[in-house]
CSV table of C-alpha atoms and ligand atoms in Angstrom, one decimal:
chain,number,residue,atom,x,y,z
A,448,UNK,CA,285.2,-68.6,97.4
A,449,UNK,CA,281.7,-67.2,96.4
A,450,UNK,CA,279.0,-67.5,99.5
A,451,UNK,CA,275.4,-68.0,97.8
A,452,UNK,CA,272.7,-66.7,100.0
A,453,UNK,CA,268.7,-67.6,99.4
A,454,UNK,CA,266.8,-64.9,100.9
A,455,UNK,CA,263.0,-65.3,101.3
A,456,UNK,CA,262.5,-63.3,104.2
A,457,UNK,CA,263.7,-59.8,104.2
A,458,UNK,CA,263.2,-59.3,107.8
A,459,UNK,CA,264.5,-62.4,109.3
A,460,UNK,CA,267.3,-62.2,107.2
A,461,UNK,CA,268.9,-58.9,107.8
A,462,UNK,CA,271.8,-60.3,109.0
A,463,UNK,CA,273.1,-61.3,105.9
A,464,UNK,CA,272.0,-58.0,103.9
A,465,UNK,CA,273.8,-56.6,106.5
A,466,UNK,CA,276.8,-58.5,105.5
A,467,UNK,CA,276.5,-58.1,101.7
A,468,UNK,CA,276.1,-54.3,102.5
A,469,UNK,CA,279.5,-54.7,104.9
A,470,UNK,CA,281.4,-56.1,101.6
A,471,UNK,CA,280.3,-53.5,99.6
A,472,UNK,CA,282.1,-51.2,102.1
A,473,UNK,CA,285.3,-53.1,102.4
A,474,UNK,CA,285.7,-52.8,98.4
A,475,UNK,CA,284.2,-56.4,97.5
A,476,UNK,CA,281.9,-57.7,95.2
A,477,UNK,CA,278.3,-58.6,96.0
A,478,UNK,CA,275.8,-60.1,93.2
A,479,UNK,CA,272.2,-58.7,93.4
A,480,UNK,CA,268.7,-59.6,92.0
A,481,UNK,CA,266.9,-57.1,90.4
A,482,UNK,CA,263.6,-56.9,88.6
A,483,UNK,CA,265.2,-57.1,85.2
A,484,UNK,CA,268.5,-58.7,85.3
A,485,UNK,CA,271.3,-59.7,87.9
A,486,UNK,CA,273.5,-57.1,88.7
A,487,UNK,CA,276.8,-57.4,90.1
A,488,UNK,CA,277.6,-54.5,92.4
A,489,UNK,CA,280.6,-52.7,94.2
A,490,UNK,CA,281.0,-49.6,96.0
A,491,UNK,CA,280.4,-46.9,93.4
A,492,UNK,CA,282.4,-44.3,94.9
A,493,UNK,CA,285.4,-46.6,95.4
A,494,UNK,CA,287.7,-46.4,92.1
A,495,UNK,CA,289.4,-49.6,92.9
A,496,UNK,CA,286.0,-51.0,94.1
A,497,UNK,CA,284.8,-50.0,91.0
A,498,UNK,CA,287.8,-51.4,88.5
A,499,UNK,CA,287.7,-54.9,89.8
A,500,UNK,CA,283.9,-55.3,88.5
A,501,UNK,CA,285.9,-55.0,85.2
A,502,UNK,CA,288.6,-57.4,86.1
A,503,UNK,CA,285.2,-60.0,87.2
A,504,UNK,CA,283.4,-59.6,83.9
A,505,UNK,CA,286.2,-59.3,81.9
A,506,UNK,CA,284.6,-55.8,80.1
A,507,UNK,CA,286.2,-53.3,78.6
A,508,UNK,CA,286.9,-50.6,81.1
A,509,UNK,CA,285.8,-47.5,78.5
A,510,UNK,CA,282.0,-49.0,79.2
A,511,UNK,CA,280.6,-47.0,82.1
A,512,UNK,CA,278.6,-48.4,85.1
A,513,UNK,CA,275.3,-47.9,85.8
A,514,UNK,CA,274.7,-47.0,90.0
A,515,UNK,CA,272.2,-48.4,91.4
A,516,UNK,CA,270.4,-46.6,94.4
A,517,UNK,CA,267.5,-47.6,97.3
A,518,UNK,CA,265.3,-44.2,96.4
A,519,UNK,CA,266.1,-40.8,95.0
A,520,UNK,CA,267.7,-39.8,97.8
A,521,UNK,CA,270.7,-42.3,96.5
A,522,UNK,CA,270.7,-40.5,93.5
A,523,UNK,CA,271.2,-37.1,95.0
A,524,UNK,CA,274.4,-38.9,96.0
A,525,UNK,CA,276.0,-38.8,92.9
A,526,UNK,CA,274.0,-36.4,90.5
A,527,UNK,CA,275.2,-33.0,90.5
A,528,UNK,CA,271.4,-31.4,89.5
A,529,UNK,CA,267.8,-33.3,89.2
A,530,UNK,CA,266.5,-30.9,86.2
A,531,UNK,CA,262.7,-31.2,86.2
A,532,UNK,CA,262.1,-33.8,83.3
A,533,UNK,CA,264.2,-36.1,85.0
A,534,UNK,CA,262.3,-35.3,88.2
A,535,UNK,CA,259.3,-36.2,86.5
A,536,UNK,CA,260.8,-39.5,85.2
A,537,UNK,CA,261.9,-40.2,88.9
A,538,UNK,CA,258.3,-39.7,90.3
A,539,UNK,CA,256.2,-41.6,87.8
A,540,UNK,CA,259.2,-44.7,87.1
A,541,UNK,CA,261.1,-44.8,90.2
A,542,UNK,CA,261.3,-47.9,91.3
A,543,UNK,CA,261.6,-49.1,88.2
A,544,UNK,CA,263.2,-50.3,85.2
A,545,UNK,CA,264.1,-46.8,84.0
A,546,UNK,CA,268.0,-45.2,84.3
A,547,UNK,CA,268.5,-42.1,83.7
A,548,UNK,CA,271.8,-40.1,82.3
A,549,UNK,CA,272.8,-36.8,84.6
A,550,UNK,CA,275.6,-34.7,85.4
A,551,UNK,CA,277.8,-36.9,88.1
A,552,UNK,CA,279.2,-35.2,91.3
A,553,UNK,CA,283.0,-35.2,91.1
A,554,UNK,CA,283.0,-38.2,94.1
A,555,UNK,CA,281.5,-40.4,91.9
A,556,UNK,CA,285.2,-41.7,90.2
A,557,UNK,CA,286.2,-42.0,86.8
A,558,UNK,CA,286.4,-45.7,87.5
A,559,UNK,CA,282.7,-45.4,87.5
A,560,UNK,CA,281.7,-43.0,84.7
A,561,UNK,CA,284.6,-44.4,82.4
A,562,UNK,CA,285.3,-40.8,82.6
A,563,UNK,CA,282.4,-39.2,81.1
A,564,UNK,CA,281.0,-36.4,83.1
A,565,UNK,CA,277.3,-37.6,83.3
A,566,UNK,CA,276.5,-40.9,85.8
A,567,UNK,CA,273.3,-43.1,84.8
A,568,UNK,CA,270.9,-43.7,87.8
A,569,UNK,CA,269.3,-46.9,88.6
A,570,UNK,CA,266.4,-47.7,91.6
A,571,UNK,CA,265.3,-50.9,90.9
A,572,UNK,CA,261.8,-52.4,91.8
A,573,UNK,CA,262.5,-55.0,93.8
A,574,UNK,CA,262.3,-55.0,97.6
A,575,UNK,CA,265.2,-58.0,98.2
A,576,UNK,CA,268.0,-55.3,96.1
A,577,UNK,CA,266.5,-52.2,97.9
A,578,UNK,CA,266.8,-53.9,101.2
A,579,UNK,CA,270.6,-54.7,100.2
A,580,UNK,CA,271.6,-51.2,98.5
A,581,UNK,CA,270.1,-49.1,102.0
A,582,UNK,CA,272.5,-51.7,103.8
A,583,UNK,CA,275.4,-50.5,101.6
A,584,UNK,CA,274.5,-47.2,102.2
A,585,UNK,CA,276.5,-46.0,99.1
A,586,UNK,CA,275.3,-45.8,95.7
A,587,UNK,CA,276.3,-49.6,93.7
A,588,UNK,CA,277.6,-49.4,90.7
A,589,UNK,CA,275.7,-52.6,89.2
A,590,UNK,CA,276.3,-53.6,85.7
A,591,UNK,CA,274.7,-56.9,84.8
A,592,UNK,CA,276.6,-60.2,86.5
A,593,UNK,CA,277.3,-61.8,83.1
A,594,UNK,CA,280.9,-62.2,81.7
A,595,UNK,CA,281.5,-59.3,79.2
A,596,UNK,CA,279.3,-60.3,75.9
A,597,UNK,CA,277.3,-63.2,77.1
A,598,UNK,CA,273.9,-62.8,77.8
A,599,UNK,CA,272.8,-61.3,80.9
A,600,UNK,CA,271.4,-63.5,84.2
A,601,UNK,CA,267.8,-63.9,85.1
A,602,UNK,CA,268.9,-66.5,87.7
A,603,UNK,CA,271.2,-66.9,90.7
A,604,UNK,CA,272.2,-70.4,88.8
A,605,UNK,CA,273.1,-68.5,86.0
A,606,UNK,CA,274.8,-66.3,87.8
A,607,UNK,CA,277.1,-68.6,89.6
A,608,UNK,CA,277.8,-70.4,85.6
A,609,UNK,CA,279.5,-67.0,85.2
A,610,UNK,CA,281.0,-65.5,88.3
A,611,UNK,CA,281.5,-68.5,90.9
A,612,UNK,CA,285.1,-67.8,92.4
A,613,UNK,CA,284.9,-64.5,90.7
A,614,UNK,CA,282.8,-62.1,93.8
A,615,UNK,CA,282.3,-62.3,97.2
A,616,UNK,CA,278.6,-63.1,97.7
A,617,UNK,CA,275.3,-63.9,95.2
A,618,UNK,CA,272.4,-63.0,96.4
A,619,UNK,CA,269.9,-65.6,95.4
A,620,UNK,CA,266.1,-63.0,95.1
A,621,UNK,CA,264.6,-65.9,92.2
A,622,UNK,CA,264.2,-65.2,88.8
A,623,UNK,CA,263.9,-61.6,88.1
A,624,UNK,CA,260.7,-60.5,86.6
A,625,UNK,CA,261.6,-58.8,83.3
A,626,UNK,CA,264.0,-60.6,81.3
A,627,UNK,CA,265.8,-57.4,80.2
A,628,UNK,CA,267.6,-54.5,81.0
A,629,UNK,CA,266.4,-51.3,82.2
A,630,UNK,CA,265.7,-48.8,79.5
A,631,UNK,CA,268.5,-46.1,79.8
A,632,UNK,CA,267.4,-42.4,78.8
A,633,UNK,CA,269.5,-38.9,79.0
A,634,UNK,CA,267.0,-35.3,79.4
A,635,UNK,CA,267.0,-32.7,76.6
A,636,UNK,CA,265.6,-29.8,78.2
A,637,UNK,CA,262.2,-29.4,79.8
A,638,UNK,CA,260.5,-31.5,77.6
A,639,UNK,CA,262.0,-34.3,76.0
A,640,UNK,CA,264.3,-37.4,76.7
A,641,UNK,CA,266.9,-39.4,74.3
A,642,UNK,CA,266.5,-43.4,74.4
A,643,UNK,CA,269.9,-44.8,74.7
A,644,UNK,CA,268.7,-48.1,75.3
A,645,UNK,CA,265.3,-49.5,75.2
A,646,UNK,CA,264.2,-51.8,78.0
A,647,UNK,CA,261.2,-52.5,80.2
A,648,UNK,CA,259.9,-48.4,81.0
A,649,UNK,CA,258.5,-48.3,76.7
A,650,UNK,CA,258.2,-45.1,74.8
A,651,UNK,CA,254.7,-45.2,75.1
A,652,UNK,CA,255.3,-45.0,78.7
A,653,UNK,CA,257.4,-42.0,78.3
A,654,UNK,CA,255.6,-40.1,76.4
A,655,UNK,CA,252.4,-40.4,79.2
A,656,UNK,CA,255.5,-38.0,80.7
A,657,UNK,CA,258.1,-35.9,78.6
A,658,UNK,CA,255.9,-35.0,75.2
A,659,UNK,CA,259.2,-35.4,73.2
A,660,UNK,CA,260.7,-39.0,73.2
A,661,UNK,CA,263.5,-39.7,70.5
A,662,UNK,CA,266.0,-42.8,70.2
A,663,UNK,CA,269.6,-42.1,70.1
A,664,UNK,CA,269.9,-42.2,65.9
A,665,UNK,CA,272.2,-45.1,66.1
A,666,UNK,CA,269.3,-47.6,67.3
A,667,UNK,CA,267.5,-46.6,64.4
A,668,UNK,CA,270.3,-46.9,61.6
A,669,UNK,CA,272.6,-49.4,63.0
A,670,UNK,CA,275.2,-46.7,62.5
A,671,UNK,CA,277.9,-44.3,64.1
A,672,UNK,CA,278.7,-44.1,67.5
A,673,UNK,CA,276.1,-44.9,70.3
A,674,UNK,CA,275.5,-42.6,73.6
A,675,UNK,CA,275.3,-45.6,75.8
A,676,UNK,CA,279.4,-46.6,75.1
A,677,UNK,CA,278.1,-50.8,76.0
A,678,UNK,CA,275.8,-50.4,72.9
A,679,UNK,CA,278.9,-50.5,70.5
A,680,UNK,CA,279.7,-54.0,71.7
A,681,UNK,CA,278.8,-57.4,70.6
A,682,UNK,CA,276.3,-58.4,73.2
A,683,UNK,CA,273.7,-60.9,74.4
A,684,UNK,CA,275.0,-63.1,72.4
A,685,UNK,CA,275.0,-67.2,72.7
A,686,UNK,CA,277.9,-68.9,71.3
A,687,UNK,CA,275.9,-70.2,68.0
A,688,UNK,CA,275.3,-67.8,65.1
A,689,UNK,CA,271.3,-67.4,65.4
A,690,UNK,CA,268.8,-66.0,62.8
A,691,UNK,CA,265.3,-64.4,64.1
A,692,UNK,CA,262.5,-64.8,62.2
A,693,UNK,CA,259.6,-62.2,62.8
A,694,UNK,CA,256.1,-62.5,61.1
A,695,UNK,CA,252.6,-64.3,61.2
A,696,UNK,CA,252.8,-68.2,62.8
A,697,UNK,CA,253.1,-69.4,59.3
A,698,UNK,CA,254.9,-67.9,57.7
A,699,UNK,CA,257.5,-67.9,60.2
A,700,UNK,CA,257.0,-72.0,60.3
A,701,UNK,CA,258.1,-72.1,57.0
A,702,UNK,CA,260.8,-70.0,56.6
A,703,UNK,CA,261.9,-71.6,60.1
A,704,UNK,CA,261.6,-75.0,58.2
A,705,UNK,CA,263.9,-74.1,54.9
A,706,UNK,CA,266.8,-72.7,57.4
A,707,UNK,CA,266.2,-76.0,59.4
A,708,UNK,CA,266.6,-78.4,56.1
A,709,UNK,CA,269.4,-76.3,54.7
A,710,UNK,CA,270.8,-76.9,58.4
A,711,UNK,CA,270.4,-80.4,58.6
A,712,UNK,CA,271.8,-80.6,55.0
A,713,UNK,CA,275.1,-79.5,56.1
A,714,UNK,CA,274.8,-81.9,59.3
A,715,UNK,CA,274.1,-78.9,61.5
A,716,UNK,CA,272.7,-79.7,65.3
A,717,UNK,CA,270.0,-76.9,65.9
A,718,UNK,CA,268.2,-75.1,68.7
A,719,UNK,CA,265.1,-73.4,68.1
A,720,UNK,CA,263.9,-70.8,70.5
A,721,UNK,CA,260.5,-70.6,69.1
A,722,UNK,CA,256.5,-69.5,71.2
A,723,UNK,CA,254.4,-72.7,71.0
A,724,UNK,CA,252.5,-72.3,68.2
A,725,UNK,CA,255.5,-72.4,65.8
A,726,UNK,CA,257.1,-75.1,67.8
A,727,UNK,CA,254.3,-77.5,67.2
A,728,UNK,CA,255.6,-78.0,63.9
A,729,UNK,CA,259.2,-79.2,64.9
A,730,UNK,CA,258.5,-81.8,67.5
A,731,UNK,CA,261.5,-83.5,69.2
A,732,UNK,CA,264.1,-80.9,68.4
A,733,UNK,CA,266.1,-79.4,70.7
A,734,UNK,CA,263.5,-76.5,71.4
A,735,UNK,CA,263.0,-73.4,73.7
A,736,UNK,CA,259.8,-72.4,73.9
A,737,UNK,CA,259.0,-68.8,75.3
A,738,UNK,CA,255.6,-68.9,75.5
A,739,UNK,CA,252.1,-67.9,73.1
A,740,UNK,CA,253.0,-66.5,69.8
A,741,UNK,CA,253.1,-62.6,70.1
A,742,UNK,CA,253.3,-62.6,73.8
A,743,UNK,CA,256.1,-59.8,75.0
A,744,UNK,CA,256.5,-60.6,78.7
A,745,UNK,CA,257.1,-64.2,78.1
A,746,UNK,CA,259.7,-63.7,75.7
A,747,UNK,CA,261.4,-60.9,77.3
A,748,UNK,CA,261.3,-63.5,80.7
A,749,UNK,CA,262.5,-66.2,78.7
A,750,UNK,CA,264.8,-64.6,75.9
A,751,UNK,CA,268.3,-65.0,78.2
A,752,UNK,CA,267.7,-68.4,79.9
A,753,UNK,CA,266.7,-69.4,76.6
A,754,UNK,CA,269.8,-68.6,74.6
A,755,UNK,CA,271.8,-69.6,77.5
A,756,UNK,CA,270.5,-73.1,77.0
A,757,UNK,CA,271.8,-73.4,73.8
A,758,UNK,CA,275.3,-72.5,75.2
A,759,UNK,CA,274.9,-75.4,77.8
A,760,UNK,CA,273.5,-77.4,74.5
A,761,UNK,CA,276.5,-76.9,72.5
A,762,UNK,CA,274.0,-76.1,68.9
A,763,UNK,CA,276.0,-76.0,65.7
A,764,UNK,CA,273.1,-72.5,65.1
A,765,UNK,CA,270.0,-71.2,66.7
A,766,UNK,CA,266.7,-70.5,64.6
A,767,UNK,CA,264.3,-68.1,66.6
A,768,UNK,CA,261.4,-66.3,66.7
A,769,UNK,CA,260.8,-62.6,66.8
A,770,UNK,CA,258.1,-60.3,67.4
A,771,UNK,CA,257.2,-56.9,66.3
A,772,UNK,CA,258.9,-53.3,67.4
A,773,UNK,CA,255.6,-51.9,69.8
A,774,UNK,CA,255.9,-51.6,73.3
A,775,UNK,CA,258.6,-54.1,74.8
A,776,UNK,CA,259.2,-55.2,71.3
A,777,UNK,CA,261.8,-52.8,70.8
A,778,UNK,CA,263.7,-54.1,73.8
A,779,UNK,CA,263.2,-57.5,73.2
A,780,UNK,CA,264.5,-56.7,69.3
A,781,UNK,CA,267.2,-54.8,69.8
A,782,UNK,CA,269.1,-57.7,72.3
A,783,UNK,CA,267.7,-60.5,69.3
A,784,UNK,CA,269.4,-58.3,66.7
A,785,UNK,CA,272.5,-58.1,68.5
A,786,UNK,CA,272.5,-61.8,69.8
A,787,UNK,CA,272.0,-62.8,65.7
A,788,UNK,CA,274.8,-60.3,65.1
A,789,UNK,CA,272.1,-58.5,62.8
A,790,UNK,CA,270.4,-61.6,60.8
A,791,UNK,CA,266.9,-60.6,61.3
A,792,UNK,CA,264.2,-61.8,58.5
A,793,UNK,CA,260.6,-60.2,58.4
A,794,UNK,CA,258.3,-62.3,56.7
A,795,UNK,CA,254.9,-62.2,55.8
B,1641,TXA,O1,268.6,-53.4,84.1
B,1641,TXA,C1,269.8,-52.9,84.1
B,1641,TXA,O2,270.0,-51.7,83.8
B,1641,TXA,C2,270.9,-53.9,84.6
B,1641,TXA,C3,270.5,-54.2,86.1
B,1641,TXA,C4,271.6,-55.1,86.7
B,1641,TXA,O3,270.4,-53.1,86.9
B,1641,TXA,N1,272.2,-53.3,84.5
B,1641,TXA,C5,272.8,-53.1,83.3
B,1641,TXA,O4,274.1,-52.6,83.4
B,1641,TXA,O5,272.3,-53.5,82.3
B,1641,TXA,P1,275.1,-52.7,82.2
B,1641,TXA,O6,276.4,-52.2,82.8
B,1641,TXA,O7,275.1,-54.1,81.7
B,1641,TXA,O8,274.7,-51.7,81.1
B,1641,TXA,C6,274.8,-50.3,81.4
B,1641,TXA,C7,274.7,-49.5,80.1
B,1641,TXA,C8,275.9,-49.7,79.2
B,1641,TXA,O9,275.5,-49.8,77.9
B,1641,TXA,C9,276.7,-48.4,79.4
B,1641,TXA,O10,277.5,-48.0,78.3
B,1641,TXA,C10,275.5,-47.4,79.7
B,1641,TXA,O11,274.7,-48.2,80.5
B,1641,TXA,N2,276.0,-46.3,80.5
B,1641,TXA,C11,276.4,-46.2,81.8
B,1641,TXA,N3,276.7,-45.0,82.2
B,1641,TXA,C12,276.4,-44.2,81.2
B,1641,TXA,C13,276.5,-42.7,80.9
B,1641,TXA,N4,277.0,-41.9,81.9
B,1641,TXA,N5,276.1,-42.3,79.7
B,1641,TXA,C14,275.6,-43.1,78.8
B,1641,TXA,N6,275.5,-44.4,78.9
B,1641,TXA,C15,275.9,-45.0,80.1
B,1642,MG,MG1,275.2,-55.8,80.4
């Protein structure tokens, strides 16, 4: 039985992040808001805690967890050393959509790291999940509450879809702000950082920071074997093969429209998860709009719920509509190229 908790009022409902924090203790499962995606969270120090978040999302236990802590003094919990860079990271991003790869403690449990010796550290920026984690008092190892491959939750409905019967308690904090996970990065020395996932903290971002800011090769060429283990696996990804379309509104419109009439052709049902502008040239379809062509919040906000929709739908395939690489563009790319299993078109 899974209790699902509104909270508006931080204050007057303490008693209750009292109790999710109580259930983290005992070993259970509590579901958390965050500002870029749902997390669902167990003691991070308790291996068996720890293995039954696996046994809930039905992941592959090789895929390490990220903790999730109120304030750096969380992290100092499981981190072995703070070298300077990521000190600096801490000061400028924390809270924030930033985690950050460093040497674990040994109480932090192979259950946690999938037995790598480095822990990612998480403090997200958002007052409802810091409220709950100083509660816990333990640092929460929070991967994102979706069943293993589906795309992740913005909402506590979308939550519940996945893991009603499955955890203890869902915290219901609204829709969470971002859309998409937290950008993970590991230090190199004193002046540089690795991307291992892009997210919400950009590289322009970064490099206001660390002068050197690479991405892990594998984001570039597709290839090898990725730092952040979770990248290897299909991911994000709606039940209906999808293709992406990037480029100037008209260009995407008519591409859009071949795909659509070769679709139809084969008596194909299909969703389009398009920003308005394209979408006013397929009225009445079943259509996701993410808001103005080119804007990167709105599609990173909408990109989940959006291809979730299409699940609930049941569309034969899903035409959409990219954007470019800058900024949160490589985020918001890399999950569409993985959700379209890699059938991204650049027109124009
Ligand atoms: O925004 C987020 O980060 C969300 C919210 C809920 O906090 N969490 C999230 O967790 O996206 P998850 O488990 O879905 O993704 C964690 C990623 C995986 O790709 C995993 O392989 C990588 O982080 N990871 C975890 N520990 C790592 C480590 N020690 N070294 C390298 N990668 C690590
Ligand atoms: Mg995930």
């Amino acid at each position: 039985q899974t209790k699902l908790v509104e909270i508006t009022d931080i204050e007057k409902q303490k008693a209750i992040l009292e109790e999710a924090g109580q259930i983290i203790r005992d070993g259970g499962l509590v579901v958390f808001p965050t500002e870029t995606v749902y997390g669902i969270g167990a003691n991070g120090l308790d291996a068996d805690a720890c293995r039954s978040i696996y046994v809930a999302k039905g992941r592959p236990s090789d895929n390490p967890l990220i903790l999730t802590v109120p304030d750096e003094e969380g992290a100092r919990q499981a981190a072995a050393v703070i070298p300077p860079t990521a000190q600096k990271l801490m000061d400028r991003f924390w809270p924030g959509p930033l985690t950050i790869v460093l040497p674990r403690k040994p109480i932090v449990p192979d259950a946690a790291t999938g037995g790598l010796d480095t822990v990612a550290l998480r403090c997200p920026d958002h007052d409802i999940c810091r409220a709950f984690l100083r509660c816990a008092g333990v640092p929460v190892a929070g991967p994102s509450a979706n069943l293993s491959t589906r795309p992740s939750p913005t909402t506590a409905e979308e939550v519940m879809h996945d893991m009603d019967g499955r955890v203890d308690m869902v915290i219901d904090g609204g829709p969470c702000h971002i859309g998409v996970e937290s950008t993970i990065v590991e230090c190199n020395g004193d002046d540089g950082v690795t991307i291992l996932r892009p997210g919400g903290v950009t590289v322009e971002m970064l490099q206001e920071v660390v002068p050197h800011v690479q991405l892990d090769t594998t984001l570039v060429t597709g290839k090898g074997v990725p730092k952040a283990p979770g990248m290897k696996y299909r991911h994000y990804a709606p039940s209906a093969p999808m293709t992406v379309v990037v480029g100037p509104v008209d260009k995407v419109t008519e591409k859009l429209q071949a795909l659509y009439d070769q679709a139809k052709g084969e008596g194909k049902t299909v969703g389009f998860l398009v920003s308005e502008e394209v979408g006013a040239s397929f009225p009445h379809k079943d259509m996701y709009i993410w808001g103005r062509h080119g804007d990167k919040e709105a599609l990173a906000n909408q990109l989940y719920t959006g291809l979730l929709s299409f699940d609930s739908d049941q569309v034969d395939i899903i035409l959409a509509e990219g954007i470019d690489d800058e900024g949160l563009g490589l985020a918001i790319m890399n999950r569409m190229k993985k959700a379209a299993g890699g059938h991204v078109v650049i027109v124009g």
